[in-house]
Coordinates of C-alpha atoms (C1' of nucleotides) in Angstrom, one line a residue:
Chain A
X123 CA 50.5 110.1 86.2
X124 CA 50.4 110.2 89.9
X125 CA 51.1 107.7 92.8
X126 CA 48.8 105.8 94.5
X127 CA 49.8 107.8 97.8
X128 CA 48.9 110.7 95.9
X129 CA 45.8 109.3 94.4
X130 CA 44.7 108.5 98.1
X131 CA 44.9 112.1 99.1
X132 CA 43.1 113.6 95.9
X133 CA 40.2 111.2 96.4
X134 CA 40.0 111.6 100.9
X135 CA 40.0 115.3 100.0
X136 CA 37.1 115.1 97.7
X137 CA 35.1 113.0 99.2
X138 CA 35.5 115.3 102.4
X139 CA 34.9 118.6 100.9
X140 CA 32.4 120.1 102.5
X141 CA 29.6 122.5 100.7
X142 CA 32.2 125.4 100.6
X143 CA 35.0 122.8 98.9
X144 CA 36.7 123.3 101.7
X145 CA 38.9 120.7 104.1
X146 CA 41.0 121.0 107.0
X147 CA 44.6 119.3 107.4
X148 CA 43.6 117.7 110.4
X149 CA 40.3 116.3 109.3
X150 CA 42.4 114.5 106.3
X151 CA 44.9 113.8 109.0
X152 CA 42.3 111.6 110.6
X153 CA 40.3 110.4 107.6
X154 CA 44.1 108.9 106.1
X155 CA 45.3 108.0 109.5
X156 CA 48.3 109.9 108.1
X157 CA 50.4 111.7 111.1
X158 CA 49.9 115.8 110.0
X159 CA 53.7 117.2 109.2
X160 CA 53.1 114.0 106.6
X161 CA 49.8 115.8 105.0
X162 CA 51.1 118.9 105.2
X163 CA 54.2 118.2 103.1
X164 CA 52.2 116.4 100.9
X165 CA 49.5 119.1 100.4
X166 CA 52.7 121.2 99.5
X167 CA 53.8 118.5 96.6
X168 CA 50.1 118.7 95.6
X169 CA 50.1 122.2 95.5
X170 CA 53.1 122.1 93.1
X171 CA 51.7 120.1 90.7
X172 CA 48.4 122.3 90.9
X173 CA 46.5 119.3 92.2
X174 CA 45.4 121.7 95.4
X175 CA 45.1 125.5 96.5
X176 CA 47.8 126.0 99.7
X177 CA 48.5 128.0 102.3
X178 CA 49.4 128.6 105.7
X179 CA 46.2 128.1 108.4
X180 CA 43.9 128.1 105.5
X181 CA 41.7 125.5 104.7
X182 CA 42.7 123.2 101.6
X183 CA 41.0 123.7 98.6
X184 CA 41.0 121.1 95.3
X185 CA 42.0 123.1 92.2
X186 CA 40.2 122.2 89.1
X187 CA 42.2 119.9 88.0
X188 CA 43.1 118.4 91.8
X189 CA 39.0 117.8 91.2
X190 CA 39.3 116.1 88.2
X191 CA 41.9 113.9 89.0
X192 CA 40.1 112.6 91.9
X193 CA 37.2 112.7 89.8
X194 CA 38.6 109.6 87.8
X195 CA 39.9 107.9 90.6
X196 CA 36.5 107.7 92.1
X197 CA 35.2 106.8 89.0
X198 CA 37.5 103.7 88.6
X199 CA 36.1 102.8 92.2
X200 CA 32.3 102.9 91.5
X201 CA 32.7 101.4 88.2
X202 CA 34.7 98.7 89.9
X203 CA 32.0 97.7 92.9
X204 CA 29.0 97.8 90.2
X205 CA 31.2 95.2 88.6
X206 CA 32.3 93.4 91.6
X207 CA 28.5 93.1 92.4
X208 CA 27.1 92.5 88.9
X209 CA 29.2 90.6 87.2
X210 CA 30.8 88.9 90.0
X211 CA 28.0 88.0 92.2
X212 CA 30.2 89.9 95.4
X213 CA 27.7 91.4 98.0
X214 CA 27.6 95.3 98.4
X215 CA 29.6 95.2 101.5
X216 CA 32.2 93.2 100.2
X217 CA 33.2 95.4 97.3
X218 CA 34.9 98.0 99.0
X219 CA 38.4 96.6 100.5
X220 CA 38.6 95.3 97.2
X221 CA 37.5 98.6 95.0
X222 CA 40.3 100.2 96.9
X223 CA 42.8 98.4 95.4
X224 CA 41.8 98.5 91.9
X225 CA 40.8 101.8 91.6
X226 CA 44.4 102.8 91.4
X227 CA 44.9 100.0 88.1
X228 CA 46.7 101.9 85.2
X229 CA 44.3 100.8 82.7
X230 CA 42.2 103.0 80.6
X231 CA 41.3 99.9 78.6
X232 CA 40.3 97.6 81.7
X233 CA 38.0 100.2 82.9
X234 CA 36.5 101.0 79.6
X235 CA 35.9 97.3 79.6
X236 CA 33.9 97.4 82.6
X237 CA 32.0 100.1 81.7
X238 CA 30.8 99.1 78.7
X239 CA 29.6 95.4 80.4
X240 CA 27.6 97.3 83.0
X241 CA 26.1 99.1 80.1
X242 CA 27.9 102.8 81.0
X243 CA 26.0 103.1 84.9
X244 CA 25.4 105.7 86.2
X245 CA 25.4 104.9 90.1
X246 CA 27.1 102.7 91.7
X247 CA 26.1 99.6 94.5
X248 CA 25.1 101.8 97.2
X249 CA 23.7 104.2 94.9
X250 CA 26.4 107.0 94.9
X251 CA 27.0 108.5 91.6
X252 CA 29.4 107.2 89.1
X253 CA 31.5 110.3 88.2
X254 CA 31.8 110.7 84.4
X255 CA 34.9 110.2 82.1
X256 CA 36.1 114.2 82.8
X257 CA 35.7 113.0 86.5
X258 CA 32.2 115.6 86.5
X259 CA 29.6 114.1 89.0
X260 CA 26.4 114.5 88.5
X261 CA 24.8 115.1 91.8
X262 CA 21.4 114.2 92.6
X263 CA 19.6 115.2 95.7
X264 CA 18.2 113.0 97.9
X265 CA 16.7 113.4 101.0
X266 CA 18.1 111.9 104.1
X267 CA 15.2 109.4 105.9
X268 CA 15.8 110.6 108.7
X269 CA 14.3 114.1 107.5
X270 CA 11.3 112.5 106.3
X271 CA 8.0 112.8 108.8
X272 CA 5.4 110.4 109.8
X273 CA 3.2 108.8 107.3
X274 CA 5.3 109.6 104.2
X275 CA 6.3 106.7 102.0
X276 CA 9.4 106.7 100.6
X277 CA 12.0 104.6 98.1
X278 CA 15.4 104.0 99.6
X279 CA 18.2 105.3 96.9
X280 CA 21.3 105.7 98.0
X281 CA 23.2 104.8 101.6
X282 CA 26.3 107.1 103.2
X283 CA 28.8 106.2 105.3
X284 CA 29.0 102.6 103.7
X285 CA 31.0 100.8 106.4
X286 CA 30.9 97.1 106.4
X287 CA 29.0 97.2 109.7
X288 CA 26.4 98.7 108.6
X289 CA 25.9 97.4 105.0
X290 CA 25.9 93.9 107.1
X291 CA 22.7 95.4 108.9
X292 CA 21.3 96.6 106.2
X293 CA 21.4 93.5 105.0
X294 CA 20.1 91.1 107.8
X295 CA 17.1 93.7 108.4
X296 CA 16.5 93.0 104.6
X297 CA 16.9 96.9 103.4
X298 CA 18.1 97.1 100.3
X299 CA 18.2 100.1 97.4
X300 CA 14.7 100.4 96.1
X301 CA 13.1 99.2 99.4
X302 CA 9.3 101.3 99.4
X303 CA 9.5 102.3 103.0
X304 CA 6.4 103.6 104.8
X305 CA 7.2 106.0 107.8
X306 CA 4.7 105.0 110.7
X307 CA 5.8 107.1 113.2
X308 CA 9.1 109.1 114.5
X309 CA 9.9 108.9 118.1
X310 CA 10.3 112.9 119.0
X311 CA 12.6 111.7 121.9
X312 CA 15.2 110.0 120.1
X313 CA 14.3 110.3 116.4
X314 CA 14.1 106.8 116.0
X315 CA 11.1 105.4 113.4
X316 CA 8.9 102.9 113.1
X317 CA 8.2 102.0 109.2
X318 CA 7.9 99.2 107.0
X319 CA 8.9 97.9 104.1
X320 CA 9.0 94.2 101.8
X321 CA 5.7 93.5 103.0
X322 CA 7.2 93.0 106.6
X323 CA 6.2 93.6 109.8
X324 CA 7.1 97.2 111.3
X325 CA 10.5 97.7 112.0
X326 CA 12.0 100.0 114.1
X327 CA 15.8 102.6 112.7
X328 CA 17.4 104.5 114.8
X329 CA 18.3 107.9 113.9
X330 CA 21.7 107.1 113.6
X331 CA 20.5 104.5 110.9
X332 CA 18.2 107.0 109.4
X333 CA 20.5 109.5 108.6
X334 CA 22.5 107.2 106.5
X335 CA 19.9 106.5 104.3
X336 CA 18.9 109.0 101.4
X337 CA 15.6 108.6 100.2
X338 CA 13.3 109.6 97.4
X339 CA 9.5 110.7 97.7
X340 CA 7.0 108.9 96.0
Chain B
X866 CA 52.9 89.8 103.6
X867 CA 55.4 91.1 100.5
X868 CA 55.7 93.9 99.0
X869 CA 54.9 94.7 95.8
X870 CA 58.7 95.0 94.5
X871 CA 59.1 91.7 96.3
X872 CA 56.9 90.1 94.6
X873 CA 57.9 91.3 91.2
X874 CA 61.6 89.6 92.3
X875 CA 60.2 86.7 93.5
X876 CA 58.2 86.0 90.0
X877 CA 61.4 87.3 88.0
X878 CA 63.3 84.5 89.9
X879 CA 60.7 81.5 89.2
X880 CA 60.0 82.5 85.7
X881 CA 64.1 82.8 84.9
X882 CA 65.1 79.7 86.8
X883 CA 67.0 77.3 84.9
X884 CA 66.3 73.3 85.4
X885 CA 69.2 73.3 88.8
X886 CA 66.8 76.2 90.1
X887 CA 69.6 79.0 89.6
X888 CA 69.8 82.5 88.2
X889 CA 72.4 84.6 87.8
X890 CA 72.1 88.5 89.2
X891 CA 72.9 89.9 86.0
X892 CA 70.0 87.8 84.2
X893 CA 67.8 88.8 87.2
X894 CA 69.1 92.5 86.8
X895 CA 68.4 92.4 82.8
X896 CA 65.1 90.9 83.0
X897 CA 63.6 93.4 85.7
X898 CA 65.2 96.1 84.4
X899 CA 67.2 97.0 87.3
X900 CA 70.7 97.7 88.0
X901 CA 73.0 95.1 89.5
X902 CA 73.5 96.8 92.9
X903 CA 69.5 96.9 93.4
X904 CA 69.4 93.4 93.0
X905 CA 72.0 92.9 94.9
X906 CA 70.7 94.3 98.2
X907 CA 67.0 92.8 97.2
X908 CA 68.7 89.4 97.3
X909 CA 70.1 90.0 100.5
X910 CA 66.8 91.4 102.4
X911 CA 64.9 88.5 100.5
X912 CA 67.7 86.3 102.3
X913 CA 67.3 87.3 105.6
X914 CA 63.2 86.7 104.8
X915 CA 64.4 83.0 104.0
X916 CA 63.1 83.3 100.4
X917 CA 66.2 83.3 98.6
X918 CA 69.5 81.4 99.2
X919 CA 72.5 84.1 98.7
X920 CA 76.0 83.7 98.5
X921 CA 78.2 86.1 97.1
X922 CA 79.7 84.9 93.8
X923 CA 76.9 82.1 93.8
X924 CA 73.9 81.7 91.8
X925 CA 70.3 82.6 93.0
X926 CA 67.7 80.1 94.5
X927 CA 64.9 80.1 95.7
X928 CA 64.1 78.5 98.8
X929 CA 61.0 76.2 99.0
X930 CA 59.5 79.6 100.8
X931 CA 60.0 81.8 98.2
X932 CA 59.6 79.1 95.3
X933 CA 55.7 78.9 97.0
X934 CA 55.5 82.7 96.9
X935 CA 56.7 83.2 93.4
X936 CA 54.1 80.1 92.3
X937 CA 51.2 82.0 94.2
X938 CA 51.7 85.1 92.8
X939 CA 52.3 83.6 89.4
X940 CA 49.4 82.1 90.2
X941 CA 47.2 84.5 90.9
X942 CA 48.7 85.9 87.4
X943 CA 47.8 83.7 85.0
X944 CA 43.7 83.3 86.9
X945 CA 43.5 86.8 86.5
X946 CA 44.6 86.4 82.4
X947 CA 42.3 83.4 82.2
X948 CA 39.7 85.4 83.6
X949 CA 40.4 88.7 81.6
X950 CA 39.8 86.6 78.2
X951 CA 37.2 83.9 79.0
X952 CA 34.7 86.7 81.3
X953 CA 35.6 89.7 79.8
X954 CA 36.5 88.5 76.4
X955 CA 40.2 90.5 76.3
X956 CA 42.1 89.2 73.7
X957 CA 45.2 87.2 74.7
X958 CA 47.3 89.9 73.6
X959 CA 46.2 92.1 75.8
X960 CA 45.7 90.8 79.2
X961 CA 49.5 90.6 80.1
X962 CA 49.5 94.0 81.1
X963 CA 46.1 94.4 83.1
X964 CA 47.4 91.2 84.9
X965 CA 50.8 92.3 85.6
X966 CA 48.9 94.7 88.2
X967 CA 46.2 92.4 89.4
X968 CA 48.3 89.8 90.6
X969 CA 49.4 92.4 93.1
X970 CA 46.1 92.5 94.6
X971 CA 45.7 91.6 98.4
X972 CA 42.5 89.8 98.3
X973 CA 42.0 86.1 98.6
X974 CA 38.7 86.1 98.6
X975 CA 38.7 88.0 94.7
X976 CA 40.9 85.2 93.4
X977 CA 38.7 82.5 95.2
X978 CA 36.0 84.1 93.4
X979 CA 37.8 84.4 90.6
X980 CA 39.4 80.8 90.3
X981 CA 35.4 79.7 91.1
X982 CA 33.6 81.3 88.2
X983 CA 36.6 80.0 85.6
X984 CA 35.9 76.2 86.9
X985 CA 39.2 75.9 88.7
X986 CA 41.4 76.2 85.2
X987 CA 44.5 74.6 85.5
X988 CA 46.0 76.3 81.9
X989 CA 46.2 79.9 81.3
X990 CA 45.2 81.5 78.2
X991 CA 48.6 81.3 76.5
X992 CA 49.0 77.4 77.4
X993 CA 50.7 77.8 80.5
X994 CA 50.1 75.9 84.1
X995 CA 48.3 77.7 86.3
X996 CA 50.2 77.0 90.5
X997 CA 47.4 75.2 92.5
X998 CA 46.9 76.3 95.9
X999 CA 50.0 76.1 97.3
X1000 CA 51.9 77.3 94.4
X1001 CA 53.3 74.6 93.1
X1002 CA 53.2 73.6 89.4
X1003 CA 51.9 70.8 87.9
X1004 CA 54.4 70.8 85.0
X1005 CA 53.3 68.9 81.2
X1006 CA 56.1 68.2 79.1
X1007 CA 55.1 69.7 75.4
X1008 CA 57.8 69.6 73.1
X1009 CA 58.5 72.5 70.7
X1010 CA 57.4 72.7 67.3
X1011 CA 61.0 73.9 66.4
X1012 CA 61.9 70.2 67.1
X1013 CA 59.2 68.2 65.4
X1014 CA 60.0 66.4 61.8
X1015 CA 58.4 66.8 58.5
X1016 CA 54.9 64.8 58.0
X1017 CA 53.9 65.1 61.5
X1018 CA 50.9 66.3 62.7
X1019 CA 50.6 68.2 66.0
X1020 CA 48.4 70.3 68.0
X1021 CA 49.1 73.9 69.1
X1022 CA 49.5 73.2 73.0
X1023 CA 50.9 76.7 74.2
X1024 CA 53.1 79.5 73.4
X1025 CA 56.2 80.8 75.4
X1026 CA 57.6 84.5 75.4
X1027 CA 54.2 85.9 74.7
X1028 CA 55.0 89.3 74.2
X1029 CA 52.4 91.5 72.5
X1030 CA 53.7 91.1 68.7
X1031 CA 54.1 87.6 68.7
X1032 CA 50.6 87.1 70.1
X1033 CA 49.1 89.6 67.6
X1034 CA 51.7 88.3 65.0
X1035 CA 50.2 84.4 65.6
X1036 CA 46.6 86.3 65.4
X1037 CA 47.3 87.5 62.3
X1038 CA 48.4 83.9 61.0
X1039 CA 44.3 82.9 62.7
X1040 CA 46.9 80.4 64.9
X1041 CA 45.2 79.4 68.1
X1042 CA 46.0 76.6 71.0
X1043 CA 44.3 74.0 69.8
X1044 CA 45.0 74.5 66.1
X1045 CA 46.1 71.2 64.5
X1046 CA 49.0 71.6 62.6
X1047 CA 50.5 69.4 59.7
X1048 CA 54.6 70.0 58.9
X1049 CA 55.0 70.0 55.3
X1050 CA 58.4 71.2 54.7
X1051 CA 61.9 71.7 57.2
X1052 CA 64.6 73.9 55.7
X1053 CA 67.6 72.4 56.7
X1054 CA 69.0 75.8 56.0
X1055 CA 67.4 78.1 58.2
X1056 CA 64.9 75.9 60.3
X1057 CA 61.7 77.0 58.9
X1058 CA 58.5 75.2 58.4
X1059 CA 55.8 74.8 55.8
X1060 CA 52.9 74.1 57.9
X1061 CA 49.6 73.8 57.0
X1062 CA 46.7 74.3 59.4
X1063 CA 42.9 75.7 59.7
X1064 CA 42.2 74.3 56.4
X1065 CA 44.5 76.9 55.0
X1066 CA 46.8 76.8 52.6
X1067 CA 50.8 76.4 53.4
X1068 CA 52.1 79.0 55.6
X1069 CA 55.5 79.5 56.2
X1070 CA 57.1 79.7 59.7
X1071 CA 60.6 81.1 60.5
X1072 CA 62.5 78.9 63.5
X1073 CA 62.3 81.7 65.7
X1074 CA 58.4 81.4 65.6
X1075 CA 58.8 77.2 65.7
X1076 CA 60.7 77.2 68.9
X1077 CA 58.4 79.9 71.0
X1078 CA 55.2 77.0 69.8
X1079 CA 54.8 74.3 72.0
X1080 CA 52.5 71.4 70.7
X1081 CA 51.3 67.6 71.4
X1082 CA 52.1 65.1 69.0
X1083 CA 48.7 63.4 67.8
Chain C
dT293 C1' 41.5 139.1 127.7
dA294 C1' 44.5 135.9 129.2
dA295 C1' 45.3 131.0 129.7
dA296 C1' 44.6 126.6 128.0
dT297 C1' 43.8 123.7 124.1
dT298 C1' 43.8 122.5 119.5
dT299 C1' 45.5 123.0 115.0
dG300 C1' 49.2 123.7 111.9
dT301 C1' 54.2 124.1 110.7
dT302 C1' 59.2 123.2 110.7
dA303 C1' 63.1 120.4 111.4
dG304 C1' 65.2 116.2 111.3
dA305 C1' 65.2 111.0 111.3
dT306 C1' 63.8 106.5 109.1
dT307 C1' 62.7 102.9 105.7
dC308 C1' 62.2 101.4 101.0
dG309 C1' 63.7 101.0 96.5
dT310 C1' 66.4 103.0 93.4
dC311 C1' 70.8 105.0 91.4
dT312 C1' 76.2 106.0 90.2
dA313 C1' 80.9 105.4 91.1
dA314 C1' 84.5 102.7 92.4
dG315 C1' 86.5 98.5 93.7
dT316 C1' 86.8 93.2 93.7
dT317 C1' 86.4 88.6 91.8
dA318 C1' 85.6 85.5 88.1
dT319 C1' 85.7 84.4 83.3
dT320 C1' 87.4 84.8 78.6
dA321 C1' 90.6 85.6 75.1
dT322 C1' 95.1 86.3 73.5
Chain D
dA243 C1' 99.5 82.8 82.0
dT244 C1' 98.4 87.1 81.8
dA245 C1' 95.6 90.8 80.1
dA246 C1' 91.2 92.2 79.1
dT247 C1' 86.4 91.9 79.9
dA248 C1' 82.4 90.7 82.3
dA249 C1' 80.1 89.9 86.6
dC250 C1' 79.5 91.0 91.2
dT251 C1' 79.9 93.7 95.6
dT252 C1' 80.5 97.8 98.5
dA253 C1' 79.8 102.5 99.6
dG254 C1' 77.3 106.4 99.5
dA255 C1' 73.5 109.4 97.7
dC256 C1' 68.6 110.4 96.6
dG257 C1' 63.5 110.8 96.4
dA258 C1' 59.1 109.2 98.2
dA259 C1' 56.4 108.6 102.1
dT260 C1' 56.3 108.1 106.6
dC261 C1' 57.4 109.3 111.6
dT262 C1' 58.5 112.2 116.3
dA263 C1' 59.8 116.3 118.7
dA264 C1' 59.5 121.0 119.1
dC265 C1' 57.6 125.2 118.0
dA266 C1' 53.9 128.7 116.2
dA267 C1' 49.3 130.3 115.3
dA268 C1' 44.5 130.1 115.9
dT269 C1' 40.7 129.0 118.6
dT270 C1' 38.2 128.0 122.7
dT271 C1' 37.3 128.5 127.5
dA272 C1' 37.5 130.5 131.8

DNA sequence: TAAATTTGTTAGATTCGTCTAAGTTATTAT
DNA sequence: ATAATAACTTAGACGAATCTAACAAATTTA
């Protein structure tokens, strides 16, 4: 079994693994708020249990099982925010803080619990997949909005970069996952949009909004 | 804010005191599981955080700070158990152990939630008080079966040192809180019972079962 | 390409919670 | 009442996870 310091570090590294499964020991220096002599003695630990691939100056790499590992740690966090928002009436912006904790529960048995009351989901809140029970995700491609052009209509399916901030403005412009979103026109200045969506009056997303927000065609 | 280990000393200390409030380090030290010097320098850090009153040679207390902690804590505890069985249908012979690490959890507003959806409980699942607010017990005196006569009839009120086979063991026997329970038979020779409850026929129950049964005489 | 900057590493210190070994005080038993 | 035992304390070490200071390598910029 491994700490919860150590499950922190599997689950920053995954989640910042770029396309190449590659991370730097600064950028999880930043992302933990963890000094870097502190990473980089733990990245040795982690190599010695084969979590991750080290070495000097190179980027780190999760092994297989590094993957896995954080696999199931991510796992026990989506699983947890469906529940926190299903079963506990919490709002998608609240789940988080509290995800964070309990994602680190020793409890096969809790979580098998929760899974089975959500009926085994497959995504969680904000529309990020649930890995499976070998930690395996199964990755579906969206599109990001702010790709989309003018006069394309859209469903909203997932959001990125879920900070409380902007889940809250999500919220009080009424955006939620499933929203049918009708592009009206993209500013080529700043990328900004006009669209609408629940029947409302246009609206107008900045780009920095836009990009957050993954998006199926229709 | 405490620590995780802090708190775990802080419950250890509530749940051991004896009615003048004191604990012995070696009790404290048997029932955590730690060695004697551990304890020892815990009692004096939790001294200088005024939870604890520590004199060498003396007893523990806890001071009114610390008796508050332990009660929120054990409070947070026994919602979480309540809310294991009653939401998420857990037996009570297994929520011990999922709760053990929930009551860790820094998170008023999940125990707010929690304490909401439950209707404000004031008894746990195994009978026992539940600390309001600001930790403090509201303490009902049951007495134990152990110590009831023969043709009395009495109802299953709550059950003390619920470990895991004595819960499952009382499952077995389909014995409940609630379960209304007639005393046949005292052996003067050992202290068991002939009981008969449920409708069923006589069961037998050895005085170490009798005494960990707390009822209300009807 | 050489200097400046950023990134990464090494070395050594600190705090927390634990331990063992050894000594001291209190309690129990003879 | 003294010896034996049990309880308690002190001293010192250790691993985990963190830090700062100083140095080394890689990258960027001039």
């Amino acid at each position: 079994m491994h700490s919860y310091t150590e499950e922190n570090y599997l689950k920053a590294l995954f989640n910042l693994a770029n396309d190449k499964g590659e991370v730097s020991p600064n950028e999880l220096s930043k992302r933990l708020a963890i000094k870097m002599p502190t990473v980089n003695s733990m990245m040795k630990k982690l190599a010695e249990k084969k979590l991750v691939h080290y070495e000097s100056y190179k980027p780190l790499r999760l092994t297989d099982k590094g993957r896995k590992e954080a696999g199931l740690v991510i796992r026990k966090h989506r699983l947890t925010e469906m529940f926190l928002v299903q079963k506990m009436d919490f709002g998608w912006e609240q789940v988080h803080e509290i995800a964070e904790q309990i994602e680190h529960l020793h409890s096969p048995l809790f979580f098998e619990k929760i899974d089975e009351m959500l009926g085994y989901p497959t995504l969680d809140p904000h529309g990020s997949p649930i890995p499976d029970k070998t930690g395996k995700i199964d990755w579906v491609h969206y599109e990001k909005l702010s790709d989309c052009k003018a006069g394309e209509t859209v469903k909203l399916a997932a959001v990125i970069q879920t900070t409380d901030e902007f889940l809250k403005f999500l919220n009080s412009r009424e955006l939620h996952l499933g929203s049918k979103i009708k592009i009206k026109t993209v500013e080529r200045f700043d990328g900004s949009m006009v669209v609408t969506y629940n029947k409302k009056t246009a609206e107008s997303l900045s780009h920095t909004v836009s990009e957050r927000l993954l998006v199926e065609k229709l």
